[in-house]
Short mmCIF file of C-alpha atoms (C1' of nucleotides) in Angstrom, two decimals:
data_model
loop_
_atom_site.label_atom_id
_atom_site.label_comp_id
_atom_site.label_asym_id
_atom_site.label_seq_id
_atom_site.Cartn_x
_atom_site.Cartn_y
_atom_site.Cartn_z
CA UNK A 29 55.52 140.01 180.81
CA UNK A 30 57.35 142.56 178.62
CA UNK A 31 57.86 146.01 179.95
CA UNK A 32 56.90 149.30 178.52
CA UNK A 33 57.84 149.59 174.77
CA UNK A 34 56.80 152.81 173.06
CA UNK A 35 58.18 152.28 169.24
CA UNK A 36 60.64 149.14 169.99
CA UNK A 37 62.97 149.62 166.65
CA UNK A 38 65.43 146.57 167.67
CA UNK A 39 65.16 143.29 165.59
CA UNK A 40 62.77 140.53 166.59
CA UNK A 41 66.21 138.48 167.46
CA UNK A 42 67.87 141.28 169.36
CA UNK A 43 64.80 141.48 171.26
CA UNK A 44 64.75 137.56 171.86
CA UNK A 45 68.46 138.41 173.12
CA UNK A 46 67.39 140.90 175.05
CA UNK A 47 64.83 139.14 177.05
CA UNK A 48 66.73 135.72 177.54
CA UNK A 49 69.34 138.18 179.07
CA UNK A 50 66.95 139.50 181.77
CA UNK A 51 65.79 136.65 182.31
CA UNK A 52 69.70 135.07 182.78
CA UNK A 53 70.28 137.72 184.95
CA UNK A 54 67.32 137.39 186.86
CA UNK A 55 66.49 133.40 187.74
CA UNK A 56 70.26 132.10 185.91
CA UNK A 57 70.21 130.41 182.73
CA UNK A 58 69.25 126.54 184.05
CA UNK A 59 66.35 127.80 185.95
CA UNK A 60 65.12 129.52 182.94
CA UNK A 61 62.93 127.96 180.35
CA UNK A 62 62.99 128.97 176.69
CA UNK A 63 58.89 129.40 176.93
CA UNK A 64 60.05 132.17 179.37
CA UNK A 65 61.83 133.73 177.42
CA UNK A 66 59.72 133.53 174.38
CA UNK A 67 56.72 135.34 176.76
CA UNK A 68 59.05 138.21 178.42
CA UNK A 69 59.98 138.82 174.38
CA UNK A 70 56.22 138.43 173.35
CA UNK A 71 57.20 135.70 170.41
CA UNK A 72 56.08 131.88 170.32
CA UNK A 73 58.82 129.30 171.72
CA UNK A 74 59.37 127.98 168.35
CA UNK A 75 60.53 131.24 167.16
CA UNK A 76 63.37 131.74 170.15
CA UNK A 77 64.30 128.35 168.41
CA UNK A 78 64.36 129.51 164.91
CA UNK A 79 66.33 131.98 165.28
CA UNK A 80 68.82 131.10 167.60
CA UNK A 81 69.03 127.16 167.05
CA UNK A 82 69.00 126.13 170.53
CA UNK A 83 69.25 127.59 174.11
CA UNK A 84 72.62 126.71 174.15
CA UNK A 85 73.16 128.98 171.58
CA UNK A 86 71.16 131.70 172.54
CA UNK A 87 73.35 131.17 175.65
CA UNK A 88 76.16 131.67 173.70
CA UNK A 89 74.78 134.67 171.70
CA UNK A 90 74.28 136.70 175.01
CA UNK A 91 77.45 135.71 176.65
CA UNK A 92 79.27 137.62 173.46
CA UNK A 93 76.96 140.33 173.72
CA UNK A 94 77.28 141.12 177.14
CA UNK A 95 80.83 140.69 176.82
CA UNK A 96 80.91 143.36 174.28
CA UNK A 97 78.58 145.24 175.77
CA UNK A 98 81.15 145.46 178.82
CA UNK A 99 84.00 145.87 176.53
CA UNK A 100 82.22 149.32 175.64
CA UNK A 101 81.52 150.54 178.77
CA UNK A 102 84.96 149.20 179.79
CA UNK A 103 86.70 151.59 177.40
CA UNK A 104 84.46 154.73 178.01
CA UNK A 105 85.29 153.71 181.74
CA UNK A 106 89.19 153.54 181.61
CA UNK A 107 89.45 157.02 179.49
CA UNK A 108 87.36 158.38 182.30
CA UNK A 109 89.90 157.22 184.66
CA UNK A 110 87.79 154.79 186.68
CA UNK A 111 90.33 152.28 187.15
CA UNK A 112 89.93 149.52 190.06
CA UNK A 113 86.56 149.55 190.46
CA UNK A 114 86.21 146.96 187.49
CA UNK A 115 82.31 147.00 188.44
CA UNK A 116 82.01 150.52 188.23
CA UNK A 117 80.86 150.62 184.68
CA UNK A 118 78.68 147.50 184.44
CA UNK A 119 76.03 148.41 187.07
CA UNK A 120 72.79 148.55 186.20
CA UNK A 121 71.94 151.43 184.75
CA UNK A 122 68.04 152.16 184.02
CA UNK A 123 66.73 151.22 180.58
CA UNK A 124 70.38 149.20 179.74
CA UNK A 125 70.69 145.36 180.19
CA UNK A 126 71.92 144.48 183.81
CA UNK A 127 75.60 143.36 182.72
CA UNK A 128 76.51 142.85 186.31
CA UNK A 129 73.13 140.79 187.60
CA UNK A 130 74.08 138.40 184.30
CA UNK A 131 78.11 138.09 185.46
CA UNK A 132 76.71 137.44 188.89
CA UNK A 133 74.88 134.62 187.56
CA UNK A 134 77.44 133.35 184.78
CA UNK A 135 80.45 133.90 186.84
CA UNK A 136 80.02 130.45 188.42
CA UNK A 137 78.67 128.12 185.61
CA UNK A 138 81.82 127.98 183.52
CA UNK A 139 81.36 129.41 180.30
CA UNK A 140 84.28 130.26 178.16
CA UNK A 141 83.43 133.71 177.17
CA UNK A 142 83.32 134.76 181.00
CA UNK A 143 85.87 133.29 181.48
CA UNK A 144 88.05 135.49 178.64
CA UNK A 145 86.39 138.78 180.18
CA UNK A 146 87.09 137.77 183.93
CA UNK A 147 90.78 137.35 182.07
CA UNK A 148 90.65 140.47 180.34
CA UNK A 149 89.55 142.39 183.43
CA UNK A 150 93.16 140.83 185.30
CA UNK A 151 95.16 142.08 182.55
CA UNK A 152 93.51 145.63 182.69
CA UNK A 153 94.31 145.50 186.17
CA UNK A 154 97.98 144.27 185.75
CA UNK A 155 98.32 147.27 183.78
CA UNK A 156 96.58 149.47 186.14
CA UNK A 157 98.50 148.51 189.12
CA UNK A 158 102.14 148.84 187.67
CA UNK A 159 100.73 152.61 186.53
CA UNK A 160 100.16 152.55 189.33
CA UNK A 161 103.22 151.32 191.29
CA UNK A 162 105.27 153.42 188.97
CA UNK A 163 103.12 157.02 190.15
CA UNK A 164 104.41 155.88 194.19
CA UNK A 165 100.48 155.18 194.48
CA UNK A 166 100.26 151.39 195.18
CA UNK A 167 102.49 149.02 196.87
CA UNK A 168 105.04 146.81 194.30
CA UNK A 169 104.67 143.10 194.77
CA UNK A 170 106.78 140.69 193.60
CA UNK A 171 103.81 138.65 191.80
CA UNK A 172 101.95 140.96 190.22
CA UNK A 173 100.06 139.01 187.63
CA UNK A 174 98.64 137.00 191.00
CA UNK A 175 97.89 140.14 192.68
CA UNK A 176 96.03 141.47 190.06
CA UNK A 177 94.25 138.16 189.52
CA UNK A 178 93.31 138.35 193.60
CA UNK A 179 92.18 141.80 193.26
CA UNK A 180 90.13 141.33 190.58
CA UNK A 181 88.17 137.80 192.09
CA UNK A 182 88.37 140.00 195.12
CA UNK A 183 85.62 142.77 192.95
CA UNK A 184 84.11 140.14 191.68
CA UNK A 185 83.20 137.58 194.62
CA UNK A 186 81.14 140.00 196.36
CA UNK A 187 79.14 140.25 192.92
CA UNK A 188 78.68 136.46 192.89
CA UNK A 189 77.59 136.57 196.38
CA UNK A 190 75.79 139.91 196.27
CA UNK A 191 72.84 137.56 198.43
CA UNK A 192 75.05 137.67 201.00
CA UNK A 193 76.75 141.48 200.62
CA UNK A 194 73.41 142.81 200.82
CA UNK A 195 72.03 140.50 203.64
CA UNK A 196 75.61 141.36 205.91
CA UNK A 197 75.63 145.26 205.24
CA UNK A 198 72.52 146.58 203.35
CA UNK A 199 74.86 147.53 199.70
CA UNK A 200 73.59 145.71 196.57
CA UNK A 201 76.45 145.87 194.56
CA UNK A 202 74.51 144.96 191.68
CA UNK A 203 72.10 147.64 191.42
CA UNK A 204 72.19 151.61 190.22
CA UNK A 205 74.24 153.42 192.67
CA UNK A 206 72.42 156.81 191.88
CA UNK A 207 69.60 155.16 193.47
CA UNK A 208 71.48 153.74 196.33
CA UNK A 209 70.31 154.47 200.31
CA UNK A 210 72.12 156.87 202.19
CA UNK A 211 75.84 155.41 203.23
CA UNK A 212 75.25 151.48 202.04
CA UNK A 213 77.12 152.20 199.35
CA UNK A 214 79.90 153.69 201.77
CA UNK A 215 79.33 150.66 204.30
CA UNK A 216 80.91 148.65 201.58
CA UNK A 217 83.71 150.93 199.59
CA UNK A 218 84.37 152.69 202.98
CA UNK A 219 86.03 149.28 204.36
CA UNK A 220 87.33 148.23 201.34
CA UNK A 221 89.62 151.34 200.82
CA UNK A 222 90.73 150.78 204.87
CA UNK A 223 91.69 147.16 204.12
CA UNK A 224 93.51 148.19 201.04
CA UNK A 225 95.28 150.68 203.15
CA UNK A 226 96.72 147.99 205.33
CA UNK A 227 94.98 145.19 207.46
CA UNK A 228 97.54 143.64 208.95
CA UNK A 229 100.24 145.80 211.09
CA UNK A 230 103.84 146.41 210.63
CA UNK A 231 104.10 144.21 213.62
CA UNK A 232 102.68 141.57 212.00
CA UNK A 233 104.21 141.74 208.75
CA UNK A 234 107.58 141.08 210.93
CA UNK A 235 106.43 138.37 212.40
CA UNK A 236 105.24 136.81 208.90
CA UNK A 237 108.79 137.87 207.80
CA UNK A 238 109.95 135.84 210.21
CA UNK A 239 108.05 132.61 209.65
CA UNK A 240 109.11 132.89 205.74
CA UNK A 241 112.20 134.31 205.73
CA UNK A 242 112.75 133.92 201.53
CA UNK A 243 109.91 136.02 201.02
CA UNK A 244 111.02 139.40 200.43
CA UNK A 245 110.33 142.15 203.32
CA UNK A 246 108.21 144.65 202.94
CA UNK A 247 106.60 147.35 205.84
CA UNK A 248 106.27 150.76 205.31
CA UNK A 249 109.79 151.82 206.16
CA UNK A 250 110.96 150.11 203.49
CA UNK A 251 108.23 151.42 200.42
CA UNK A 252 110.46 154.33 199.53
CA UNK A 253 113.22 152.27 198.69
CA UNK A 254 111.30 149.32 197.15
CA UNK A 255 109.39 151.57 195.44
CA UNK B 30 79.51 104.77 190.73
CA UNK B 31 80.27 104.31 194.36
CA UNK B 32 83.50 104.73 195.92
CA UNK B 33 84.84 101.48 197.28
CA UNK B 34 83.51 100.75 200.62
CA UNK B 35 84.82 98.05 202.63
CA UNK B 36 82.35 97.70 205.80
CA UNK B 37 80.63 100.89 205.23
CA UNK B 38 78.81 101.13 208.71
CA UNK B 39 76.84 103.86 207.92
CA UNK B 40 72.67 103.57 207.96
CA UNK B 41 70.85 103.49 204.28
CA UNK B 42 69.98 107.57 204.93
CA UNK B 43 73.28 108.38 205.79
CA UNK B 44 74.82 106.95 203.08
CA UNK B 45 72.11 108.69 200.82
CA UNK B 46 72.66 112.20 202.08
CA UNK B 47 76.39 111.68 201.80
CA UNK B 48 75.91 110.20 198.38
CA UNK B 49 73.37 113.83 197.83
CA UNK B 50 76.31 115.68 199.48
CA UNK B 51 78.72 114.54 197.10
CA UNK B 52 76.40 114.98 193.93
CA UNK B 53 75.51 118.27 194.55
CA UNK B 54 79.05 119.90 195.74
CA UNK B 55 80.12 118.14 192.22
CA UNK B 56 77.47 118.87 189.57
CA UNK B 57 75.45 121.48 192.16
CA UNK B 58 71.96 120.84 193.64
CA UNK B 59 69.90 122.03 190.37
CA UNK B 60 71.52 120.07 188.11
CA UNK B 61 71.75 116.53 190.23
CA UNK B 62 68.83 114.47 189.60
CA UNK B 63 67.31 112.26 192.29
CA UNK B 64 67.89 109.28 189.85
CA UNK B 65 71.86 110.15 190.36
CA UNK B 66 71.77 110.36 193.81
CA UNK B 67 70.14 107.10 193.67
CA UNK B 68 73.01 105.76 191.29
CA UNK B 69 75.86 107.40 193.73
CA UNK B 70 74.42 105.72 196.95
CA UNK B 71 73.49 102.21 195.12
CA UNK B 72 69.56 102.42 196.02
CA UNK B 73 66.52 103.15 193.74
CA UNK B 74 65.19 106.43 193.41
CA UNK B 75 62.03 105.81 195.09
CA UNK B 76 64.21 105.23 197.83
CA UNK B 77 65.49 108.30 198.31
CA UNK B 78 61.83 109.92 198.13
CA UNK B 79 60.76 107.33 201.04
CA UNK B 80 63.74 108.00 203.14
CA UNK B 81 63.83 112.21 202.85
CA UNK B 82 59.99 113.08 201.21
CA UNK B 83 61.25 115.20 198.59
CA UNK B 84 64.38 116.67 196.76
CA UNK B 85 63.89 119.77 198.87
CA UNK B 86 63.75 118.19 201.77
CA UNK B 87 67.05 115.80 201.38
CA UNK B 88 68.76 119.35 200.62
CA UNK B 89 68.41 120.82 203.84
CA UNK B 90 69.22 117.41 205.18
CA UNK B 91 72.53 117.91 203.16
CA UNK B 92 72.70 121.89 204.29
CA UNK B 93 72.23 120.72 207.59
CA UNK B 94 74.25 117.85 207.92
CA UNK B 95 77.17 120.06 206.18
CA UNK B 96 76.61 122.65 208.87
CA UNK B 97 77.16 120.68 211.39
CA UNK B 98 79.87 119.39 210.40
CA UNK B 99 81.67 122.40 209.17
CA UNK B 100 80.94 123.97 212.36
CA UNK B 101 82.25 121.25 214.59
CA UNK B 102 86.21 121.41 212.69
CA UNK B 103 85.70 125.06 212.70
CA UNK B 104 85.52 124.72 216.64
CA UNK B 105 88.42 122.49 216.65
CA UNK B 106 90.42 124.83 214.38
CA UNK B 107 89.79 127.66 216.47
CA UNK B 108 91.07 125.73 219.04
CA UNK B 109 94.26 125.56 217.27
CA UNK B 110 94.32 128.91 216.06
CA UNK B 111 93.59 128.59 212.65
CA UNK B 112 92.10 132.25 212.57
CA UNK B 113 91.49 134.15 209.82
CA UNK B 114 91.48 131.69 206.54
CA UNK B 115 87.46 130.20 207.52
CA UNK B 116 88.13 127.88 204.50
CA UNK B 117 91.39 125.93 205.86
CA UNK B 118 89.78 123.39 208.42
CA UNK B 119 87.39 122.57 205.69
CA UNK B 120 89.50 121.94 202.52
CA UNK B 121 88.89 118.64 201.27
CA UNK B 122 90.17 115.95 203.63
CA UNK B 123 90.26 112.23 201.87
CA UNK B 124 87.70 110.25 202.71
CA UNK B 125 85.51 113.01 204.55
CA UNK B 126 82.52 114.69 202.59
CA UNK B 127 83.70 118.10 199.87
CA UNK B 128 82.64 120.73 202.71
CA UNK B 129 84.59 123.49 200.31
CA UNK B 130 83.16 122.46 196.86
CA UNK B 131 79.60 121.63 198.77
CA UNK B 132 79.75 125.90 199.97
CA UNK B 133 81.07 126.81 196.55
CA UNK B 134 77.83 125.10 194.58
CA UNK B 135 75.26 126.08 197.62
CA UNK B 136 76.55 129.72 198.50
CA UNK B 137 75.21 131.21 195.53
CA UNK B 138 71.21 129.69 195.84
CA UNK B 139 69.95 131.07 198.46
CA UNK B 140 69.98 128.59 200.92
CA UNK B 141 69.01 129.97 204.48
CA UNK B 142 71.25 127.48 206.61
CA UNK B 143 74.34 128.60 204.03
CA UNK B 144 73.13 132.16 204.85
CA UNK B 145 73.15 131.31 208.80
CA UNK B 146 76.24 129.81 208.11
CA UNK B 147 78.09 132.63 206.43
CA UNK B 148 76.52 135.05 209.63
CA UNK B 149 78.10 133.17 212.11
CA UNK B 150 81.84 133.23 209.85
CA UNK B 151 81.36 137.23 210.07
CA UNK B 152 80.83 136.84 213.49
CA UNK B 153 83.28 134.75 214.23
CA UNK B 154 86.00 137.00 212.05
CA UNK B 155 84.45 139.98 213.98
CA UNK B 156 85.77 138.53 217.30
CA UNK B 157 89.01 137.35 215.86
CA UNK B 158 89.69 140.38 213.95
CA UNK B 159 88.75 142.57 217.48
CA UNK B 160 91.14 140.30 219.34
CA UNK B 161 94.37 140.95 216.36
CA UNK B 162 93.39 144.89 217.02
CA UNK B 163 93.94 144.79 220.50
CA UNK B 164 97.10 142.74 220.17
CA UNK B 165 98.73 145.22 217.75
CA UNK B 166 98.49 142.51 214.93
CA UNK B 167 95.65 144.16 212.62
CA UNK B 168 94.81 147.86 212.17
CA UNK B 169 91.91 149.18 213.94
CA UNK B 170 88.90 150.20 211.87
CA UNK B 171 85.40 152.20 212.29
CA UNK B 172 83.31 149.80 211.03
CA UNK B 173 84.42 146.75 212.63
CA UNK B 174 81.59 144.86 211.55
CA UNK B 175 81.37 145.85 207.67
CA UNK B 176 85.34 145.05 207.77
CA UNK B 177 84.87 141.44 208.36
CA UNK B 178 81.92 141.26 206.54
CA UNK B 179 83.87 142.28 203.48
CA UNK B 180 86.95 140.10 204.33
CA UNK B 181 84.77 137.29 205.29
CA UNK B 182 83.44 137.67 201.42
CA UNK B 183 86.43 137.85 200.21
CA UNK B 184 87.56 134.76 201.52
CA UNK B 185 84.34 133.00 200.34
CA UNK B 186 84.27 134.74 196.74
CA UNK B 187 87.68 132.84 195.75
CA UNK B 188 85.99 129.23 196.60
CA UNK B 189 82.92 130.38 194.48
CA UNK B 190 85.21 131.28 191.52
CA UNK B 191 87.56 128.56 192.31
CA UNK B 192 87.48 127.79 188.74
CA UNK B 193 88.63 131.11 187.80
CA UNK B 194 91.16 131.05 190.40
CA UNK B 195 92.97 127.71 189.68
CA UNK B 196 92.94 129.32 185.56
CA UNK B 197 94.41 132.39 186.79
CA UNK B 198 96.97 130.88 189.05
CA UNK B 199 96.93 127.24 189.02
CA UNK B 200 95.94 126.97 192.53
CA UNK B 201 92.91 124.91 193.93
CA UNK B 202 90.96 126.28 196.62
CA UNK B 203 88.74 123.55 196.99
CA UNK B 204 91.49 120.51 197.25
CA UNK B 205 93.54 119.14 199.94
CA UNK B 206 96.68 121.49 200.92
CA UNK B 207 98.87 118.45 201.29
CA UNK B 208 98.07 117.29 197.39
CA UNK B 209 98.96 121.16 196.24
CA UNK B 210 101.62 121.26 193.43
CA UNK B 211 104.64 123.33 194.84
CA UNK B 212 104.35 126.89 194.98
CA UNK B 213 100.78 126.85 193.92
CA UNK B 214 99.23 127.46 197.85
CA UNK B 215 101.79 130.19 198.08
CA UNK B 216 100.77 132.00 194.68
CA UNK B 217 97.14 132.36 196.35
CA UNK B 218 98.14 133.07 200.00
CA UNK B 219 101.49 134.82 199.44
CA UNK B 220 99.86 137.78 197.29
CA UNK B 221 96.83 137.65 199.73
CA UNK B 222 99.74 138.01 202.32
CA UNK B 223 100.92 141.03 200.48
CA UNK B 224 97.49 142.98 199.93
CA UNK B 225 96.44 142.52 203.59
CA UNK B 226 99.89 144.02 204.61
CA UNK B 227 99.06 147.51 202.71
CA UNK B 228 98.25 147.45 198.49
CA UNK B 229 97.59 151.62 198.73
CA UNK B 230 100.87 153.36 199.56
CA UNK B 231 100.66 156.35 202.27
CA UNK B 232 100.47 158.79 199.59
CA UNK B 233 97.34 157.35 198.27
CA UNK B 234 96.05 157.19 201.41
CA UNK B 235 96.68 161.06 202.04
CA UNK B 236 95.14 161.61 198.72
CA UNK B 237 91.62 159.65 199.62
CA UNK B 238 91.69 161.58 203.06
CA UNK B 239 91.80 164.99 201.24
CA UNK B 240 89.02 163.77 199.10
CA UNK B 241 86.68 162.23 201.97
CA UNK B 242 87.60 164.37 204.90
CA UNK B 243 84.65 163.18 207.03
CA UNK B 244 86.52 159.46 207.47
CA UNK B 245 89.49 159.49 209.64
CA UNK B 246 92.53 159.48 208.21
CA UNK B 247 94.27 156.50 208.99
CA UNK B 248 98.38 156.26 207.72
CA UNK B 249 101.06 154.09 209.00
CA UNK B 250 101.92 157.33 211.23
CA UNK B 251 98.80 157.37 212.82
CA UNK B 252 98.14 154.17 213.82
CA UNK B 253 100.22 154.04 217.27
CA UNK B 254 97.75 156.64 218.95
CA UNK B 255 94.61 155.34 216.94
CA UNK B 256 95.50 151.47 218.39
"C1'" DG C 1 55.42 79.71 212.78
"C1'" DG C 2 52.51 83.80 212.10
"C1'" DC C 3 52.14 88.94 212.46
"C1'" DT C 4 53.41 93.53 211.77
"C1'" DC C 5 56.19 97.09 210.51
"C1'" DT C 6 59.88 98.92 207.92
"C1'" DA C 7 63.08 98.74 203.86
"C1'" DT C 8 63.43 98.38 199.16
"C1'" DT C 9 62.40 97.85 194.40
"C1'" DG C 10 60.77 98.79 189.72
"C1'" DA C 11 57.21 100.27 187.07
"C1'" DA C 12 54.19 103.90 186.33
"C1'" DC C 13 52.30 108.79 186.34
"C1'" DG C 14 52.12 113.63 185.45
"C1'" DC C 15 54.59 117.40 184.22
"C1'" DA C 16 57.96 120.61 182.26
"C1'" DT C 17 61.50 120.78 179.34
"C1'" DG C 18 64.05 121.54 174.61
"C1'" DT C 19 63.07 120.77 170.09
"C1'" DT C 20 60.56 119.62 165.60
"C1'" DC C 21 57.30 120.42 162.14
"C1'" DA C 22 53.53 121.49 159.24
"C1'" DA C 23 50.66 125.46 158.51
"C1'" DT C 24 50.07 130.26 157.90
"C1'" DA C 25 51.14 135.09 157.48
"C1'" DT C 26 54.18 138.52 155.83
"C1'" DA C 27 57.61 140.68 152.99
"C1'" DC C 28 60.54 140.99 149.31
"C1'" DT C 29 61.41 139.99 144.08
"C1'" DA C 30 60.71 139.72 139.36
"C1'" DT D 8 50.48 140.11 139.99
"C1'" DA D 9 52.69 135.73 140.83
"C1'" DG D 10 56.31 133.53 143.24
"C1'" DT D 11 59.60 132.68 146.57
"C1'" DA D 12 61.81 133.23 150.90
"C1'" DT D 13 61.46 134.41 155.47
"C1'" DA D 14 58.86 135.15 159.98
"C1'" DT D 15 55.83 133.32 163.10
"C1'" DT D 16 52.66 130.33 165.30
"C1'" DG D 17 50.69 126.43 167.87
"C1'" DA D 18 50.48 121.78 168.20
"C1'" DA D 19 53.08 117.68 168.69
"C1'" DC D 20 57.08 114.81 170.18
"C1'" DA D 21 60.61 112.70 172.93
"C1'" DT D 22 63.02 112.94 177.08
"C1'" DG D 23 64.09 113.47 181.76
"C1'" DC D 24 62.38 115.02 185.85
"C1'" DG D 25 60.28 114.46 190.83
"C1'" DT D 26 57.13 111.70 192.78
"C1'" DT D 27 53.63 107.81 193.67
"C1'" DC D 28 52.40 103.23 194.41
"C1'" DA D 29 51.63 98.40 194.55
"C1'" DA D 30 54.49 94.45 195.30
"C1'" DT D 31 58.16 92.05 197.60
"C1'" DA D 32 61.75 91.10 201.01
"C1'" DG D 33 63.30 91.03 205.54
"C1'" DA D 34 63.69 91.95 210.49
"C1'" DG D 35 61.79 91.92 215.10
"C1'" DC D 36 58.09 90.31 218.25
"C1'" DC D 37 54.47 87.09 220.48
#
DNA sequence: GGCTCTATTGAACGCATGTTCAATATACTA
DNA sequence: TAGTATATTGAACATGCGTTCAATAGAGCC
């Protein structure tokens, strides 16, 4: 079950971690048994146990090393400049643990250590956006914080329901994008950027001005001035 | 466990796959047992079994019935132009089955009908969307199809995270409009509002023209002789 | 009333799960 | 070298699961 290890120098529990991570990532942490993970680590079921108490703490023990796994990559990622692409950095990459199959999976079953990245990653963008807003890059808005928060579930649902990205236009999100078919990646950032450059016209955003008159104005003709 | 139910008209395997329905858009379809199901529709277990064969089989009695019925107020939303939110004719109505938290559980395990189901939203938004281009309402785009693909997602992706959402900005997704806590609806929909209208500034989109100079360029200045 | 078919129950079965535990091997310590 | 602590195993346990099944109740038909 294991893969190719030539001189594996990581502790028996790091390996444990390692492999209940996979397997997480891979089949979701209710469909996966401990005995599973005990045979893609090559240890006895009792010894998953011993070390790490219970699954629900093994659970826990890869939700805070993912998340600082992320952190990492995070940080390396913003001093490169990477910026909204919060997924950038956490695709697979070959040999590393797939950070963004195991999101997909734990995004949805409510633990509280995804749920203080998924925060984190809002208040990186916050900050990212008002940079920014500030450079006469991005639009202002007069909720930013819910913006942000959009934006970011906005990177992140198409993770969840990467199923369904890859079924509708042929991109897996979750994967390496070195190794990525010619133009699926494009098929999905392509659109993206045009959406984010404006769905709706100024025509519409008159008429919506209209309908809700106390929400503030804002088509292109007036950016310079907002901004 | 049952809801009150003053002359409940409905036949035994009805009530059972609305009692399933319920279950699994609360707790999910893994984690609901046939023995709860049983509990929720006040039957035995084995009932359930001699009514439906098998787990498997009363959930695509559930994926279908929830098709069905998601598709017939979709029909009668179109009809009164709901357009281009696919979640607001099935938001929790009291009394009627959780359509919304039902597709936020199901969307994310692979379920075939859920997959046919998200197709034929794409579809639908691809028609829509096509019909705002023409009118001067929505920009036009090259990829027509991988546009409302993405926006269809990102629609969906929100209801999958709804947890995250209603932490971020106190707004349910799932839950009935009319019960919505002022100002929480519009600190989803007025930011979504917002992004739609333009988040990259003309500038921006200069810049990402100069650095992709295959895709058309596409500014506010353009679009008159592009539409 | 008797007959047949369906509806319904509750107990039982087999299985997979998470966990425990005694037994053994290994490694460090004095 | 003896002793102790840790690592590791494999069997066992209890529990909950989906499902089966014989038994009973009830409804419709002749």
């Amino acid at each position: 079950m294991r893969s190719i290890e030539p001189s594996d120098d990581r502790t028996t529990s790091a390996r444990i971690r390692d492999a209940a991570i996979r397997c997480f990532a891979t089949d979701g942490v209710a469909a996966t048994s401990v005995r599973a993970i005990a045979a893609e680590a090559d240890v006895s079921a009792g010894l998953v146990i011993h070390h790490f108490g219970s699954k629900d703490q093994l659970r826990v023990a890869c939700d805070e090393h993912v998340a600082a796994l992320i952190r990492e990559v995070k940080g390396s990622a913003m001093a490169a400049g990477a910026g909204l692409d919060p997924l950038a950095s956490m695709r697979s990459f070959s040999g590393g643990p797939p950070l963004a199959r195991y999101l997909a999976k734990t995004l949805v079953d409510g633990s509280p250590h995804v749920a203080e990245l998924v925060d984190e990653m809002v208040n990186d963008a916050v900050g990212y956006i008002a940079t920014g807003v500030e450079a006469g890059l991005l639009t202002p808005s007069d909720h930013p914080r819910e913006r942000a928060a959009i934006l970011t579930l906005w990177m992140l649902g198409p993770l969840v329901l990467h199923e369904h990205l890859e079924r509708l236009i042929g991109f897996d999100i979750t994967g390496d994008l070195a190794g990525d078919p010619e133009g699926a990646g494009s098929a999905y950032f392509g659109p993206v950027t045009e959406i984010l450059g404006g769905f709706f016209t100024d025509t519409t955003k008159e008429l919506i001005h209209e309908a809700f008159p106390d929400a503030p104005k804002q088509t292109t003709a007036d950016k310079e001035e907002l901004a």
